[in-house]
mmCIF file of C-alpha atoms in Angstrom:
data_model
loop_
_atom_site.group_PDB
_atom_site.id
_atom_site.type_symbol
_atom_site.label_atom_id
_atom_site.label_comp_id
_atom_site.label_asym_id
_atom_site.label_seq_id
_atom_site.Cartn_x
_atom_site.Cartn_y
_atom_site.Cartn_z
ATOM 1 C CA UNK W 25 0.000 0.000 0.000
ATOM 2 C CA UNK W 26 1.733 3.405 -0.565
ATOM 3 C CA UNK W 27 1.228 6.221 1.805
ATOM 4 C CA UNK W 28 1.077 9.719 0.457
ATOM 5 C CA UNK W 29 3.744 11.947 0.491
ATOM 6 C CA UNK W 30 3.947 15.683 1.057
ATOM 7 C CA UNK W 31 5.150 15.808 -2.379
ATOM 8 C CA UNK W 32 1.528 14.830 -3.272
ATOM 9 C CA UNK W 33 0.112 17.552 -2.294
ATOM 10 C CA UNK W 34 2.393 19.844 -4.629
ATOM 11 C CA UNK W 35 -0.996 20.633 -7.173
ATOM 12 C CA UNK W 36 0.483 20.265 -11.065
ATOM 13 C CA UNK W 37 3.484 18.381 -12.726
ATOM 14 C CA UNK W 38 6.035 18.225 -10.521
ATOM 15 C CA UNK W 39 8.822 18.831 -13.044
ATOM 16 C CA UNK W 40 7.138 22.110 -13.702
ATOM 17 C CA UNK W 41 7.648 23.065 -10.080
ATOM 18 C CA UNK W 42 11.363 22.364 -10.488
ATOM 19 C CA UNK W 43 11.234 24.877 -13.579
ATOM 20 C CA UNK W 44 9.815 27.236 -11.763
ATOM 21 C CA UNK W 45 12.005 27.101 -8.419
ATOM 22 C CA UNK W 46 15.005 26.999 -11.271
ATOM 23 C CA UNK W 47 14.051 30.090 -13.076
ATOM 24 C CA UNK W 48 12.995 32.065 -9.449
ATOM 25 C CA UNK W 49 17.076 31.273 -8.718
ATOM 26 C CA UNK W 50 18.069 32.449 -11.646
ATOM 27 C CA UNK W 51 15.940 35.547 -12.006
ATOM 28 C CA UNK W 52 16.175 36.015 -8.148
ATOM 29 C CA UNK W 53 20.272 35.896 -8.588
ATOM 30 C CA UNK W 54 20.021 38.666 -11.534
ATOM 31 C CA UNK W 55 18.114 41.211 -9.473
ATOM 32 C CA UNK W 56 20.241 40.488 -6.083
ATOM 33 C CA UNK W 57 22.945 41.150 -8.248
ATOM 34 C CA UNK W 58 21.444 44.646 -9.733
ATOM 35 C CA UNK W 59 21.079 45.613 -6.584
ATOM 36 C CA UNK W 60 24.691 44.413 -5.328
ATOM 37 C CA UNK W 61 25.872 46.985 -8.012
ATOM 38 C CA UNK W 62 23.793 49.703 -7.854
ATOM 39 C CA UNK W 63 24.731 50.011 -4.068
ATOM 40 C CA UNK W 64 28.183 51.099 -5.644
ATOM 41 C CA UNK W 65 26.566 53.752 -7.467
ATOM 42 C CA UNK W 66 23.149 54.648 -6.379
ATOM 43 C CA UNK W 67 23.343 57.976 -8.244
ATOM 44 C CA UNK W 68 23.768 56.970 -11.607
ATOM 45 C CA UNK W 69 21.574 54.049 -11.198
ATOM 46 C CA UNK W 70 18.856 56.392 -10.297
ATOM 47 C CA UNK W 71 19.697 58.841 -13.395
ATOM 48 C CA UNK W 72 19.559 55.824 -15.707
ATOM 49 C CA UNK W 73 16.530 54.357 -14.278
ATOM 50 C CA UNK W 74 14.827 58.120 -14.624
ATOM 51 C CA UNK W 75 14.842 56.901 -18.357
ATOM 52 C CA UNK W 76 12.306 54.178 -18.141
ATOM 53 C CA UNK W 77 8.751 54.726 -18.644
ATOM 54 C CA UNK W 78 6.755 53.230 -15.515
ATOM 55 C CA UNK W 79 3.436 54.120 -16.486
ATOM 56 C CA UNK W 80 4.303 51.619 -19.728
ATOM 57 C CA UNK W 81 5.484 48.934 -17.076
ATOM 58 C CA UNK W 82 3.213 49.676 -14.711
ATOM 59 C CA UNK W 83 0.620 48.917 -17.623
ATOM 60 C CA UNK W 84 2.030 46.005 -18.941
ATOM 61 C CA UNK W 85 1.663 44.459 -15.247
ATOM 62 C CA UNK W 86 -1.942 45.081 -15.198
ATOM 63 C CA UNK W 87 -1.684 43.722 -18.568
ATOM 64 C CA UNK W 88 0.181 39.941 -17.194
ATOM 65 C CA UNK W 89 -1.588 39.388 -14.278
ATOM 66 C CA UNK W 90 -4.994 39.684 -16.250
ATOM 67 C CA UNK W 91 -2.792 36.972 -18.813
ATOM 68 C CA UNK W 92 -2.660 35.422 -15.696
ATOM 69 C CA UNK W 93 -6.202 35.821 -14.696
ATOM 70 C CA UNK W 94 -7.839 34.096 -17.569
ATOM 71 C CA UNK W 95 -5.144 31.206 -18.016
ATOM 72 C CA UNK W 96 -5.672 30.157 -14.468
ATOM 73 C CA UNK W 97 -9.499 30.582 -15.406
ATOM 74 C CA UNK W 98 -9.224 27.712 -18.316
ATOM 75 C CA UNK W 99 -8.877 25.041 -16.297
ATOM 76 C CA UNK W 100 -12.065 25.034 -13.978
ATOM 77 C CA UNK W 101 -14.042 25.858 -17.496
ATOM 78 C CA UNK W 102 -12.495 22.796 -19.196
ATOM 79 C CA UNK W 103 -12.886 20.682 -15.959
ATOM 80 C CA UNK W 104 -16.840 22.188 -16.325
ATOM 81 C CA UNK W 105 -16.628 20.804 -19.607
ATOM 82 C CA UNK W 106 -16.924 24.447 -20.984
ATOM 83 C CA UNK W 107 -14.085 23.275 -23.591
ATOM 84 C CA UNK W 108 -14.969 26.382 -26.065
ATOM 85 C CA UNK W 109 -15.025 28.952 -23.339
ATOM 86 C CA UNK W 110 -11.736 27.564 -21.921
ATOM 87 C CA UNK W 111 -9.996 27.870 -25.395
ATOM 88 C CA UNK W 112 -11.201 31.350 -25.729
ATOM 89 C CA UNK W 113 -9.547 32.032 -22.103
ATOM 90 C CA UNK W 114 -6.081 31.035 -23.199
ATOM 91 C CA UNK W 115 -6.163 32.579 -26.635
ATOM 92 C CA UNK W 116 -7.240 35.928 -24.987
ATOM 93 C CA UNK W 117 -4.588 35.104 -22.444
ATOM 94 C CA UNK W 118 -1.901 34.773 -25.155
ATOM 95 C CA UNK W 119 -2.901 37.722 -26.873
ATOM 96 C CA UNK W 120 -2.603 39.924 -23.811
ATOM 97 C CA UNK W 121 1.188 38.232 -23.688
ATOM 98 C CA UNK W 122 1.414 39.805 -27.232
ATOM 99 C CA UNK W 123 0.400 43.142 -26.495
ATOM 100 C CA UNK W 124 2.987 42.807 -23.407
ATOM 101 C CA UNK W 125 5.711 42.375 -26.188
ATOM 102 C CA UNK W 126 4.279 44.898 -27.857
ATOM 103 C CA UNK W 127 4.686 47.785 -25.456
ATOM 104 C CA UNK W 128 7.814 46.429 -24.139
ATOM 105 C CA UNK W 129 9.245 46.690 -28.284
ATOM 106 C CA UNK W 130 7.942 50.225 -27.976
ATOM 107 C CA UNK W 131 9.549 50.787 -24.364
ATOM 108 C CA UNK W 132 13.192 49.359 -26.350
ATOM 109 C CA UNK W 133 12.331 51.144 -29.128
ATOM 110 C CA UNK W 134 12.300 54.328 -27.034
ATOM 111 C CA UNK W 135 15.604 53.927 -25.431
ATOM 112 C CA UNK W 136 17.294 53.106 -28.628
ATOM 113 C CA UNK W 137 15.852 56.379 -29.944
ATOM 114 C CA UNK W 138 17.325 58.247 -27.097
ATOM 115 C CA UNK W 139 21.059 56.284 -28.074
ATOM 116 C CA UNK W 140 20.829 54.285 -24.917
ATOM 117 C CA UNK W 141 21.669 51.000 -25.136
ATOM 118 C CA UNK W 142 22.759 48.071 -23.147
ATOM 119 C CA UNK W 143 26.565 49.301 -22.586
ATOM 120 C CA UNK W 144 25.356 52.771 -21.784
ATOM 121 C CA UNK W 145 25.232 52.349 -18.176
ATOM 122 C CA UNK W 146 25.324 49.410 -15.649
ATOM 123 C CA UNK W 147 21.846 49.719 -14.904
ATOM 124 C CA UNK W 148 20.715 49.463 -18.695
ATOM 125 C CA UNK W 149 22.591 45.780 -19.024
ATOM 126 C CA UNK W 150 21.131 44.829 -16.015
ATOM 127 C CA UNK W 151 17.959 46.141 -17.690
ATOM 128 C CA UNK W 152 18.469 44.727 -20.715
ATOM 129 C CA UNK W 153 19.132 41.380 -19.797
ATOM 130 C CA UNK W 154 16.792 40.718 -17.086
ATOM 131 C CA UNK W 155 13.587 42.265 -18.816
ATOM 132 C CA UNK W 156 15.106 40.488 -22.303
ATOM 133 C CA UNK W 157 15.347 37.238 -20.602
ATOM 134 C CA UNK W 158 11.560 37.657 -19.437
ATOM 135 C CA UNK W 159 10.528 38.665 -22.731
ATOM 136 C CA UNK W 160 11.736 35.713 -24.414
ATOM 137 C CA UNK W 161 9.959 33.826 -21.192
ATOM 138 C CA UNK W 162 6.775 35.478 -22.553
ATOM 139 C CA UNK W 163 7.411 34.244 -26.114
ATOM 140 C CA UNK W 164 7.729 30.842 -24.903
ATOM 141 C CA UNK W 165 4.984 31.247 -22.777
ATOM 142 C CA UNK W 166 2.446 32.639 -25.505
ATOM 143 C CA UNK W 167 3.410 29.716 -27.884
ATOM 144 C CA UNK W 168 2.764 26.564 -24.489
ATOM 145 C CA UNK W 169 -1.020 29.108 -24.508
ATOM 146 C CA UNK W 170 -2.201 28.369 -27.930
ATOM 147 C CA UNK W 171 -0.312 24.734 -27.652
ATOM 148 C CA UNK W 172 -2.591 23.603 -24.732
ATOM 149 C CA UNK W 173 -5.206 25.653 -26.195
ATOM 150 C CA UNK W 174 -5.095 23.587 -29.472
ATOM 151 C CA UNK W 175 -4.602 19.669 -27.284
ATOM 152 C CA UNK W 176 -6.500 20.962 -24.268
ATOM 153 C CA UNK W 177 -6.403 17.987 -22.419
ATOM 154 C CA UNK W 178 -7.478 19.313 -18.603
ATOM 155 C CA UNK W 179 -3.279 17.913 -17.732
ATOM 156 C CA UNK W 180 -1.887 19.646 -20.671
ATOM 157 C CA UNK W 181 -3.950 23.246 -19.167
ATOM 158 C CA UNK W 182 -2.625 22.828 -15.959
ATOM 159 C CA UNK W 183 1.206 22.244 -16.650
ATOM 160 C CA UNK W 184 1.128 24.477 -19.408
ATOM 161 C CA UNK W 185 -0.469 27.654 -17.430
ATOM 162 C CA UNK W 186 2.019 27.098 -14.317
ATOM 163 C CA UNK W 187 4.638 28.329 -16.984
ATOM 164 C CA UNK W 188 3.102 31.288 -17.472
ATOM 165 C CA UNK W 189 1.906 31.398 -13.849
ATOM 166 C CA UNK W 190 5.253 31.406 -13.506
ATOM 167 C CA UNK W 191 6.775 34.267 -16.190
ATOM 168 C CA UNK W 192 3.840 36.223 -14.202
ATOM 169 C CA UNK W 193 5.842 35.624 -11.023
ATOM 170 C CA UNK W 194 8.987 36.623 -12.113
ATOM 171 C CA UNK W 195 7.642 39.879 -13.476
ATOM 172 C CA UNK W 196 5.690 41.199 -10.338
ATOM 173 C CA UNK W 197 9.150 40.893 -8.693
ATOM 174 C CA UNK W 198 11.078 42.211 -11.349
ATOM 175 C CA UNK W 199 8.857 45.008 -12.366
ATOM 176 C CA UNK W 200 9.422 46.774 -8.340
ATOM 177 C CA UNK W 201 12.847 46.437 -8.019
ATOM 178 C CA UNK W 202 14.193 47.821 -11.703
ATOM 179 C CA UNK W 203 11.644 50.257 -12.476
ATOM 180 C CA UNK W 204 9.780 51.376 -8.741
ATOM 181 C CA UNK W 205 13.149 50.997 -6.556
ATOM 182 C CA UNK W 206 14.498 54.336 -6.519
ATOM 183 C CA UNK M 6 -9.433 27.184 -7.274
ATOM 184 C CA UNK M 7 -12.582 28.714 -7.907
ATOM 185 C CA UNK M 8 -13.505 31.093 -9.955
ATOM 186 C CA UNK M 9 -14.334 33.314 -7.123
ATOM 187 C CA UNK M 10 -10.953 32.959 -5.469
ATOM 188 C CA UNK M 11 -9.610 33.648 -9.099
ATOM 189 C CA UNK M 12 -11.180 36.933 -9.480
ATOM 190 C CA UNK M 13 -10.271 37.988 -5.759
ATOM 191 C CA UNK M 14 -6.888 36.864 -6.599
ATOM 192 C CA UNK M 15 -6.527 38.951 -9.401
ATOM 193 C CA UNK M 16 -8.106 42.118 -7.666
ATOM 194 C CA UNK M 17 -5.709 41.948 -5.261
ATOM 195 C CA UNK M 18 -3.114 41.950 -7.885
ATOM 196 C CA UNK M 19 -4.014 44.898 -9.726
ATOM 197 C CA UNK M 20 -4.637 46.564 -6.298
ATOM 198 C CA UNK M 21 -1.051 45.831 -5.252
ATOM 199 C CA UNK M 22 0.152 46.623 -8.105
ATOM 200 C CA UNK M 23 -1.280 50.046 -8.529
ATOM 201 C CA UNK M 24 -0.682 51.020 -5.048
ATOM 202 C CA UNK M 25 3.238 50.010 -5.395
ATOM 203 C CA UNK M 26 3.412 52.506 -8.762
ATOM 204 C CA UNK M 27 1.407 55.442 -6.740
ATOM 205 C CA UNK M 28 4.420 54.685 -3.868
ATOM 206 C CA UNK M 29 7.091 55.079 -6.871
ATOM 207 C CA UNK M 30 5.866 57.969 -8.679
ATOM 208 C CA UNK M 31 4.758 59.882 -5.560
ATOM 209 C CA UNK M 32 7.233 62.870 -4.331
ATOM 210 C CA UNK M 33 8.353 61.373 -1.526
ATOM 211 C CA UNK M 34 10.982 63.295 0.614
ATOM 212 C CA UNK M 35 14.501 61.749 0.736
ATOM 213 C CA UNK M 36 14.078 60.571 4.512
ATOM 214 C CA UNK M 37 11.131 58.541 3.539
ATOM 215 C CA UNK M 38 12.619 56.835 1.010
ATOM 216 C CA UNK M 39 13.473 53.385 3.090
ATOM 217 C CA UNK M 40 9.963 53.039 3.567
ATOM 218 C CA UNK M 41 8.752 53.211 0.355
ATOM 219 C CA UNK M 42 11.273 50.678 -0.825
ATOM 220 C CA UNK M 43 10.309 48.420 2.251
ATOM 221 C CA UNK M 44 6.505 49.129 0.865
ATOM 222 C CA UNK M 45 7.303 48.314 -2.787
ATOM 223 C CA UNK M 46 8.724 44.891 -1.732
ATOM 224 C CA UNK M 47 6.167 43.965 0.841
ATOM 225 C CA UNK M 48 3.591 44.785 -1.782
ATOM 226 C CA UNK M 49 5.776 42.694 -4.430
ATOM 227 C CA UNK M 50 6.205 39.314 -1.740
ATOM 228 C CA UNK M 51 1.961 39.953 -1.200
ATOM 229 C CA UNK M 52 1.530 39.628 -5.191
ATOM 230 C CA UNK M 53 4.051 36.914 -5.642
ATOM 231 C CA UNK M 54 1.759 34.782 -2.326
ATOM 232 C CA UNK M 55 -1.420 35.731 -4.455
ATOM 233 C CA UNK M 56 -0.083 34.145 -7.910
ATOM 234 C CA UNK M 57 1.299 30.979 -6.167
ATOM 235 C CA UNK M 58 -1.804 30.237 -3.650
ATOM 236 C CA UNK M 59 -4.314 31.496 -6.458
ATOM 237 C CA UNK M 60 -2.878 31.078 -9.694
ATOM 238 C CA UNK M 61 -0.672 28.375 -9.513
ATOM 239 C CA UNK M 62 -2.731 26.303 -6.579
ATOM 240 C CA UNK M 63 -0.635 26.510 -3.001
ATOM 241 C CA UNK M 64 -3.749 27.972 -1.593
ATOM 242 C CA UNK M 65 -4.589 23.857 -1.814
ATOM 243 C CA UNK M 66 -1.482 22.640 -0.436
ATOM 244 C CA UNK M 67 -0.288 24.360 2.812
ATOM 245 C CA UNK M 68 2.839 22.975 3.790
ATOM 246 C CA UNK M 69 4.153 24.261 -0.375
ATOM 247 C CA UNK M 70 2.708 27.412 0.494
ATOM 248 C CA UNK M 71 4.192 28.211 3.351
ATOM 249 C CA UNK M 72 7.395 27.129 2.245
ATOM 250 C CA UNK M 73 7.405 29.402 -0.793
ATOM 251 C CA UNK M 74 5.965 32.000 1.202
ATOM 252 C CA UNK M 75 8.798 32.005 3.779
ATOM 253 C CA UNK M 76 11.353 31.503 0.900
ATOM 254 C CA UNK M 77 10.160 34.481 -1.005
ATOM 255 C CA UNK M 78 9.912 36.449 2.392
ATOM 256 C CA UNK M 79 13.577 35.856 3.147
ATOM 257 C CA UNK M 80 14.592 36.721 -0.624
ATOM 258 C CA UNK M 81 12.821 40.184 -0.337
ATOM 259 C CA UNK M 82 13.987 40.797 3.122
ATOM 260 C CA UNK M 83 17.456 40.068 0.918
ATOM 261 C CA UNK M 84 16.780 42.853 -1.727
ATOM 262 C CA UNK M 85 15.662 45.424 0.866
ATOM 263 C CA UNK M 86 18.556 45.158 2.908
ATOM 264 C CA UNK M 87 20.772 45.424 -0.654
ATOM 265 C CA UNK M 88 18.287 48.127 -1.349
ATOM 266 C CA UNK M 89 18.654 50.313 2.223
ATOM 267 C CA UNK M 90 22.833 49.748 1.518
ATOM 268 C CA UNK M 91 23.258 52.989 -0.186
ATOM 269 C CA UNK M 92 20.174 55.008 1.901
ATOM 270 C CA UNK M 93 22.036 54.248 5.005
ATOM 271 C CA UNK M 94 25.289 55.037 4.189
#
């Protein structure tokens, strides 16, 4: 008879969880580390970060955790059997991951306008990297969307939206500490 | 989760969120400034605990939430004292 362990109760695909502990290291590492350097120069880090837009950020949040919202809403309507409603949750979920991409092209687009780029300062590779790295975490994230939208199995929903459960989570920690830190 | 937990979830989140941009983009004086970064980052560890308990399902298993929640705790506690290196010096 096998007992059940307390890694049971862990809800999902456990290999996802190990993803997601992996990338909180990694992402968590990066912004210790931005902060590590920008104790050595607080003033420029502050001129530099008067650059950013946060209104744009502050929108594209709103924007992810809605993403969030309605992918975390797709399983409960498949597991209803709403399979058509669910779909239409992840798609819209997806798209909002677009229009994230979207306004963070125009927010790059905007500092390679002003001739900033990421050897300008410190701050702007830190910048750079760490908000590049999510973005491409978004682009993964809006292809697993339509993937489990398309073979929406209710096990496929539920790994598939941890991942961008996930790229949520690393934004609402990385959004405070490079753009509202000051 | 239920869809009711869902939406609360995600008003919380926009809630935090909003209130930790009015913190950033508010004029506050020099002196103050400590608290407002130990604000932001309470407000960011409060949004990270709503995606993992409502999002991604903790809310369901206590013993992973608390351990994540404690984790993330000791990470921001981490970034604020980084953070208050240059204010109090």
């Amino acid at each position: 008879m096998s007992e059940a362990t307390v890694l049971d109760e862990l809800p999902g695909d456990l290999m996802m969880w190990v993803l997601i502990v992996s990338e909180l290291l990694v992402f968590g590492a990066g912004l210790a580390a931005f902060l590590a350097v920008r104790a050595t120069d607080p003033a420029g880090f502050a001129e530099a970060q008067s650059f950013l837009n946060r209104s744009a950020a502050g929108l594209n949040t709103v924007i992810l955790v809605t993403s969030g919202f309605l992918a975390a809403l797709a399983l409960p309507l498949r597991e209803a059997g709403r399979s058509g409603i669910s779909r239409l949750a992840l798609v819209a979920a997806s798209l909002l991951g677009v229009l994230f991409l979207v306004i963070k092209a125009v927010e790059y687009s905007d500092k390679s306008a002003l001739g900033i780029g990421w050897d300008s300062h410190p701050f702007f590779t830190f910048y750079y990297l760490l908000t590049g790295f999510h973005a491409a975490h978004v682009v993964a994230g809006i292809v697993i969307l339509l993937l489990v939208g398309w073979r929406n199995a209710p096990r496929n929903i539920e790994v598939g939206t941890a991942f961008w459960h996930m790229v949520d989570l690393v934004w609402v920690l990385l959004f405070p500490v490079i753009y509202l830190l000051r | 989760m239920t869809t009711q937990a869902l939406i609360t979830g995600w008003l919380a989140l926009l809630v935090f969120s909003f209130v930790s941009t009015l913190i950033a983009v508010w004029p506050i004086p020099a002196h103050w400034q400590a608290l407002a970064g130990a604000a932001i980052l309470t407000l960011a560890w409060l949004k990270a605990r709503v995606i993992l308990g409502r999002y991604l399902g903790l809310a369901q298993a206590p013993f992973w939430a608390r351990g994540f929640g404690v984790s993330l705790a000791l990470f921001c506690a981490l970034l604020l004292g980084l953070y208050l290196i240059p204010v109090m010096l």
